[in-house]
Amino acid sequence: MSTKTVSIYGRAKKDEQFLIKTESHDIRISKNKNYPDLDAPSPIEYVLAGYAGCINAVGTLVAKELNIDYKSLLVDVSGDLDVDKFYGRETTARAGFSKIRVNIKLEANISKKELKNWLAIVESRCPVYDNLINPTPIEVELESIREEVSVA
């Protein structure tokens, strides 16, 4: 088994935009009150964008392996989200998406059978798809950072 650990680091001060550092990029999350031109997608939009991007990456790789010459790959992803839980309102709804819809259009001169085979392989190898349809153990470690108060 070949394992790769993917790590990111994120931080924000009170009332500031959340900034994430990845191996080679900075990612901004949500609104930036001080600099509106730096507004960014919400965390849930990033989940959907990550899924669409993963379909593109894996789909391109699989197309190459299957010798599928395609002109374009279009991925449209949308999700239904009940925001009551997010806002702390009483509800039995879950906090996450209740449904995610994906529309994929591969512009290629291939049969319906080849297209279905391509999609089955893409779904089986797409890490984001796997994480969305299967429970993944999450370990959370929490610690409080206290300011040192010096007494003069």
Short mmCIF file of C-alpha atoms in Angstrom, two decimals:
data_model
loop_
_atom_site.label_atom_id
_atom_site.label_comp_id
_atom_site.label_asym_id
_atom_site.label_seq_id
_atom_site.Cartn_x
_atom_site.Cartn_y
_atom_site.Cartn_z
CA MET A 1 0.00 0.00 0.00
CA SER A 2 1.31 3.44 -0.95
CA THR A 3 0.13 6.16 1.41
CA LYS A 4 0.42 9.89 0.93
CA THR A 5 -0.42 12.27 3.75
CA VAL A 6 -2.00 15.50 2.56
CA SER A 7 -1.80 18.32 5.08
CA ILE A 8 -3.02 21.88 5.18
CA TYR A 9 -2.83 24.62 7.79
CA GLY A 10 -5.50 27.24 8.34
CA ARG A 11 -5.84 30.26 10.60
CA ALA A 12 -7.81 33.43 11.16
CA LYS A 13 -7.95 36.03 13.87
CA LYS A 14 -11.32 37.12 15.19
CA ASP A 15 -13.41 38.77 12.46
CA GLU A 16 -10.81 37.98 9.77
CA GLN A 17 -11.03 35.78 6.71
CA PHE A 18 -9.85 32.19 7.12
CA LEU A 19 -6.64 31.53 5.18
CA ILE A 20 -5.39 28.06 4.38
CA LYS A 21 -1.85 27.20 3.40
CA THR A 22 -1.43 24.08 1.29
CA GLU A 23 1.78 22.58 0.01
CA SER A 24 1.92 25.10 -2.83
CA HIS A 25 -1.08 27.45 -2.58
CA ASP A 26 -2.95 29.85 -0.35
CA ILE A 27 -6.71 29.37 -0.23
CA ARG A 28 -9.14 31.92 1.15
CA ILE A 29 -12.49 30.88 2.63
CA SER A 30 -15.68 32.99 2.59
CA LYS A 31 -16.05 36.73 3.11
CA ASN A 32 -13.29 39.25 3.71
CA LYS A 33 -14.79 42.29 5.49
CA ASN A 34 -11.61 44.35 5.10
CA TYR A 35 -10.94 43.51 1.44
CA PRO A 36 -14.14 42.49 -0.40
CA ASP A 37 -12.14 41.88 -3.59
CA LEU A 38 -10.58 38.92 -1.74
CA ASP A 39 -13.95 37.24 -1.00
CA ALA A 40 -13.82 33.52 -1.69
CA PRO A 41 -16.12 30.51 -1.90
CA SER A 42 -17.69 29.11 1.26
CA PRO A 43 -16.43 25.82 2.74
CA ILE A 44 -19.39 23.93 1.26
CA GLU A 45 -18.72 25.39 -2.18
CA TYR A 46 -15.14 24.17 -1.84
CA VAL A 47 -16.42 20.64 -1.13
CA LEU A 48 -18.42 20.67 -4.36
CA ALA A 49 -15.56 22.31 -6.27
CA GLY A 50 -13.15 19.69 -4.91
CA TYR A 51 -15.48 16.94 -6.08
CA ALA A 52 -15.79 18.47 -9.57
CA GLY A 53 -12.03 18.99 -9.76
CA CYS A 54 -11.38 15.42 -8.69
CA ILE A 55 -13.74 14.10 -11.37
CA ASN A 56 -11.79 16.18 -13.90
CA ALA A 57 -8.38 14.97 -12.68
CA VAL A 58 -9.32 11.29 -12.43
CA GLY A 59 -11.45 11.48 -15.59
CA THR A 60 -8.52 12.85 -17.58
CA LEU A 61 -6.21 10.14 -16.26
CA VAL A 62 -8.70 7.35 -16.98
CA ALA A 63 -9.44 8.71 -20.47
CA LYS A 64 -5.72 8.64 -21.22
CA GLU A 65 -5.42 5.06 -19.95
CA LEU A 66 -8.44 3.94 -22.03
CA ASN A 67 -7.21 5.83 -25.10
CA ILE A 68 -10.30 8.03 -25.14
CA ASP A 69 -9.64 11.17 -27.12
CA TYR A 70 -12.07 13.80 -25.89
CA LYS A 71 -12.63 17.46 -26.73
CA SER A 72 -14.05 18.61 -23.40
CA LEU A 73 -15.20 17.49 -19.99
CA LEU A 74 -17.94 19.48 -18.27
CA VAL A 75 -18.80 18.83 -14.63
CA ASP A 76 -21.81 20.50 -12.99
CA VAL A 77 -22.25 19.78 -9.27
CA SER A 78 -24.98 21.06 -6.95
CA GLY A 79 -26.05 20.09 -3.46
CA ASP A 80 -29.09 20.56 -1.24
CA LEU A 81 -28.31 21.88 2.21
CA ASP A 82 -30.72 22.58 5.09
CA VAL A 83 -29.22 25.63 6.78
CA ASP A 84 -31.31 25.38 9.97
CA LYS A 85 -28.72 23.17 11.67
CA PHE A 86 -25.92 25.58 10.69
CA TYR A 87 -27.79 28.51 12.25
CA GLY A 88 -28.55 26.57 15.44
CA ARG A 89 -32.27 26.29 14.82
CA GLU A 90 -34.14 23.29 16.10
CA THR A 91 -34.28 20.65 13.37
CA THR A 92 -33.87 16.95 12.75
CA ALA A 93 -32.04 17.65 9.50
CA ARG A 94 -28.37 16.82 9.23
CA ALA A 95 -25.78 19.58 8.92
CA GLY A 96 -24.38 18.32 5.62
CA PHE A 97 -25.75 17.92 2.14
CA SER A 98 -28.94 15.88 1.91
CA LYS A 99 -28.30 15.26 -1.77
CA ILE A 100 -25.57 16.03 -4.28
CA ARG A 101 -26.31 16.02 -8.00
CA VAL A 102 -23.61 15.67 -10.64
CA ASN A 103 -24.00 16.17 -14.36
CA ILE A 104 -20.95 15.09 -16.38
CA LYS A 105 -20.63 15.65 -20.10
CA LEU A 106 -17.69 14.07 -21.87
CA GLU A 107 -17.44 15.25 -25.45
CA ALA A 108 -15.94 12.22 -27.16
CA ASN A 109 -16.68 9.89 -30.03
CA ILE A 110 -17.28 6.78 -27.89
CA SER A 111 -20.15 4.35 -27.33
CA LYS A 112 -22.60 4.51 -24.41
CA LYS A 113 -20.95 1.34 -23.04
CA GLU A 114 -17.47 2.93 -23.15
CA LEU A 115 -18.84 6.06 -21.49
CA LYS A 116 -20.41 4.05 -18.66
CA ASN A 117 -17.18 2.08 -18.21
CA TRP A 118 -15.19 5.33 -18.06
CA LEU A 119 -17.53 6.72 -15.38
CA ALA A 120 -17.45 3.51 -13.31
CA ILE A 121 -13.65 3.62 -13.26
CA VAL A 122 -13.60 7.35 -12.46
CA GLU A 123 -16.01 6.86 -9.53
CA SER A 124 -14.03 3.91 -8.19
CA ARG A 125 -10.77 5.90 -8.21
CA CYS A 126 -11.96 9.39 -7.20
CA PRO A 127 -10.87 10.09 -3.59
CA VAL A 128 -13.37 12.90 -3.07
CA TYR A 129 -16.25 10.73 -4.32
CA ASP A 130 -15.08 7.98 -1.97
CA ASN A 131 -15.04 10.37 1.01
CA LEU A 132 -18.50 11.70 0.16
CA ILE A 133 -20.17 8.28 -0.06
CA ASN A 134 -18.33 6.47 2.73
CA PRO A 135 -17.84 7.31 6.39
CA THR A 136 -14.27 8.38 7.11
CA PRO A 137 -12.90 8.29 10.66
CA ILE A 138 -11.95 11.77 11.83
CA GLU A 139 -9.67 12.32 14.80
CA VAL A 140 -10.01 15.76 16.37
CA GLU A 141 -7.47 17.11 18.83
CA LEU A 142 -8.44 20.31 20.63
CA GLU A 143 -6.28 22.57 22.69
CA SER A 144 -6.73 26.04 24.11
CA ILE A 145 -4.13 28.67 23.40
CA ARG A 146 -4.03 31.17 26.22
CA GLU A 147 -2.39 34.54 26.12
CA GLU A 148 0.30 34.96 28.67
CA VAL A 149 -0.55 37.84 30.98
CA SER A 150 2.49 39.34 32.57
CA VAL A 151 2.18 41.02 35.91
CA ALA A 152 4.52 43.97 36.34
#
